[in-house]
């Protein structure tokens, strides 16, 4: 199963200091109006805003439906200097019954926890740590995650640097 490429927004990244919030203009640093321009069709969805990205989370599938971020050369250059050392975590802003669990991704299943908004795009430790929320993850076949999707992420960062 491959991770869907749904509405990943690659635009210019502004200086981000806002804390994570759930709705309204809190996502304006990623979404021009603070809200998605497409209708949130699923009944059980929640827009989650983070320092450097936003996701539309589905309680029905317990995965993100899409992610959006603004990416610049400066962000990519800063991210390249940071080691990836964060741990995946369950998103406590979601109701317990609706959130993905660490146990959903047990070893040996053949599936990785695939980031929609990759930690390697984010210029500081706090933003990178937020990318490890399970609300930003979908199950992805390990070969796809570690090869195909990794190449897509790397190519996107190269384009941002150019």
Short mmCIF file of C-alpha atoms in Angstrom, two decimals:
data_model
loop_
_atom_site.label_atom_id
_atom_site.label_comp_id
_atom_site.label_asym_id
_atom_site.label_seq_id
_atom_site.Cartn_x
_atom_site.Cartn_y
_atom_site.Cartn_z
CA UNK A 1 0.00 0.00 0.00
CA UNK A 2 1.50 3.33 -0.95
CA UNK A 3 0.98 6.56 0.88
CA UNK A 4 -1.40 8.81 -1.04
CA UNK A 5 -0.05 12.07 -2.38
CA UNK A 6 -3.06 14.14 -1.41
CA UNK A 7 -2.85 17.89 -1.51
CA UNK A 8 0.67 18.24 -0.17
CA UNK A 9 1.26 21.96 -0.35
CA UNK A 10 4.80 23.08 -1.03
CA UNK A 11 4.95 26.88 -0.66
CA UNK A 12 7.24 29.40 1.00
CA UNK A 13 7.75 28.78 4.74
CA UNK A 14 7.38 31.81 6.96
CA UNK A 15 8.92 32.20 10.37
CA UNK A 16 6.85 29.91 12.59
CA UNK A 17 6.45 30.60 16.26
CA UNK A 18 2.80 29.74 16.81
CA UNK A 19 2.01 26.86 19.09
CA UNK A 20 -0.14 23.99 17.85
CA UNK A 21 -3.83 24.83 17.77
CA UNK A 22 -6.90 23.03 16.48
CA UNK A 23 -8.92 25.36 14.23
CA UNK A 24 -9.47 28.81 12.78
CA UNK A 25 -6.67 31.15 11.85
CA UNK A 26 -4.18 28.97 13.71
CA UNK A 27 -3.43 27.23 10.40
CA UNK A 28 -2.92 30.49 8.49
CA UNK A 29 0.85 29.91 8.56
CA UNK A 30 0.22 26.90 6.28
CA UNK A 31 -3.21 27.48 4.73
CA UNK A 32 -3.85 30.90 3.25
CA UNK A 33 -7.27 31.27 4.89
CA UNK A 34 -6.47 29.26 8.00
CA UNK A 35 -8.92 26.62 6.81
CA UNK A 36 -8.79 24.13 3.92
CA UNK A 37 -10.18 25.49 0.67
CA UNK A 38 -11.81 22.13 -0.02
CA UNK A 39 -14.87 21.00 1.90
CA UNK A 40 -14.17 18.61 4.73
CA UNK A 41 -16.39 15.84 3.38
CA UNK A 42 -15.86 13.18 6.00
CA UNK A 43 -18.11 13.43 9.03
CA UNK A 44 -15.49 12.58 11.59
CA UNK A 45 -12.57 14.77 10.59
CA UNK A 46 -10.56 17.29 12.55
CA UNK A 47 -8.13 19.90 11.27
CA UNK A 48 -4.99 19.79 13.41
CA UNK A 49 -2.53 22.67 13.17
CA UNK A 50 1.10 22.33 14.17
CA UNK A 51 4.08 24.68 14.11
CA UNK A 52 5.12 23.77 10.56
CA UNK A 53 2.26 21.82 9.03
CA UNK A 54 -1.43 20.95 9.22
CA UNK A 55 -3.32 17.68 8.72
CA UNK A 56 -6.93 16.78 8.22
CA UNK A 57 -7.36 13.78 10.50
CA UNK A 58 -10.06 11.15 10.03
CA UNK A 59 -11.38 9.48 13.15
CA UNK A 60 -12.97 6.86 10.92
CA UNK A 61 -9.66 5.62 9.46
CA UNK A 62 -7.52 6.90 12.35
CA UNK A 63 -5.13 8.43 9.80
CA UNK A 64 -4.47 11.78 8.20
CA UNK A 65 -6.35 12.33 4.95
CA UNK A 66 -3.87 14.99 3.81
CA UNK A 67 -1.13 17.22 5.09
CA UNK A 68 0.01 20.69 4.08
CA UNK A 69 3.21 22.58 4.76
CA UNK A 70 5.17 25.54 3.44
CA UNK A 71 8.69 24.61 2.44
CA UNK A 72 11.65 26.87 1.67
CA UNK A 73 15.35 26.55 1.10
CA UNK A 74 16.01 28.01 4.57
CA UNK A 75 13.81 25.40 6.25
CA UNK A 76 15.41 22.54 4.35
CA UNK A 77 18.94 23.80 5.08
CA UNK A 78 18.16 24.13 8.79
CA UNK A 79 16.53 20.69 8.90
CA UNK A 80 19.58 19.06 7.32
CA UNK A 81 21.64 20.05 10.36
CA UNK A 82 19.32 18.37 12.87
CA UNK A 83 19.49 14.70 13.83
CA UNK A 84 16.23 12.76 13.69
CA UNK A 85 15.73 11.62 17.26
CA UNK A 86 12.04 12.04 18.05
CA UNK A 87 9.65 9.25 18.96
CA UNK A 88 6.20 8.59 17.57
CA UNK A 89 3.40 9.46 19.98
CA UNK A 90 -0.37 9.20 20.24
CA UNK A 91 -2.10 12.55 19.62
CA UNK A 92 -3.71 13.57 22.89
CA UNK A 93 -5.73 16.35 21.22
CA UNK A 94 -7.92 13.65 19.70
CA UNK A 95 -10.57 11.72 21.65
CA UNK A 96 -9.09 8.48 22.94
CA UNK A 97 -11.49 6.32 20.91
CA UNK A 98 -10.55 8.12 17.68
CA UNK A 99 -6.79 8.26 17.85
CA UNK A 100 -4.25 5.95 16.27
CA UNK A 101 -2.29 3.91 18.78
CA UNK A 102 1.35 2.93 18.84
CA UNK A 103 0.15 -0.70 19.01
CA UNK A 104 -1.51 -0.24 15.60
CA UNK A 105 2.00 -0.32 14.10
CA UNK A 106 3.48 -3.42 15.69
CA UNK A 107 6.77 -4.83 14.48
CA UNK A 108 6.59 -7.56 11.90
CA UNK A 109 3.40 -6.28 10.30
CA UNK A 110 5.24 -5.26 7.11
CA UNK A 111 4.02 -1.68 7.51
CA UNK A 112 5.94 1.39 8.60
CA UNK A 113 4.61 4.53 10.21
CA UNK A 114 4.77 6.74 7.14
CA UNK A 115 4.93 10.50 7.74
CA UNK A 116 2.71 12.63 5.51
CA UNK A 117 4.56 15.78 6.55
CA UNK A 118 8.14 14.49 6.90
CA UNK A 119 10.28 15.47 9.88
CA UNK A 120 13.19 16.13 7.52
CA UNK A 121 11.39 19.22 6.21
CA UNK A 122 11.22 21.05 9.53
CA UNK A 123 13.84 23.56 10.66
CA UNK A 124 13.76 23.09 14.44
CA UNK A 125 13.53 20.34 17.04
CA UNK A 126 10.03 21.32 18.22
CA UNK A 127 8.53 21.18 14.72
CA UNK A 128 10.34 17.92 13.98
CA UNK A 129 9.03 16.39 17.22
CA UNK A 130 5.47 17.37 16.29
CA UNK A 131 5.82 15.53 12.98
CA UNK A 132 5.96 12.28 14.97
CA UNK A 133 2.33 12.60 16.05
CA UNK A 134 0.44 9.52 14.89
CA UNK A 135 -2.12 11.99 13.49
CA UNK A 136 0.52 12.70 10.79
CA UNK A 137 1.07 9.04 9.96
CA UNK A 138 -0.44 6.40 7.74
CA UNK A 139 0.48 2.73 7.40
CA UNK A 140 2.86 2.32 4.50
CA UNK A 141 4.53 -0.73 3.07
CA UNK A 142 8.10 -0.68 4.32
CA UNK A 143 9.71 -0.85 0.86
CA UNK A 144 7.60 2.06 -0.36
CA UNK A 145 8.31 4.14 2.74
CA UNK A 146 12.04 3.56 2.78
CA UNK A 147 12.64 3.80 -0.97
CA UNK A 148 9.95 5.31 -3.19
CA UNK A 149 8.48 7.76 -0.71
CA UNK A 150 11.92 8.64 0.63
CA UNK A 151 13.01 9.56 -2.91
CA UNK A 152 9.92 11.74 -3.34
CA UNK A 153 10.70 13.57 -0.08
CA UNK A 154 14.36 14.03 -1.05
CA UNK A 155 13.43 15.32 -4.51
CA UNK A 156 10.92 17.76 -3.05
CA UNK A 157 13.54 19.14 -0.65
CA UNK A 158 16.02 19.45 -3.53
CA UNK A 159 13.46 21.48 -5.49
CA UNK A 160 12.87 23.74 -2.49
CA UNK A 161 16.64 24.33 -2.16
CA UNK A 162 16.89 25.22 -5.87
#
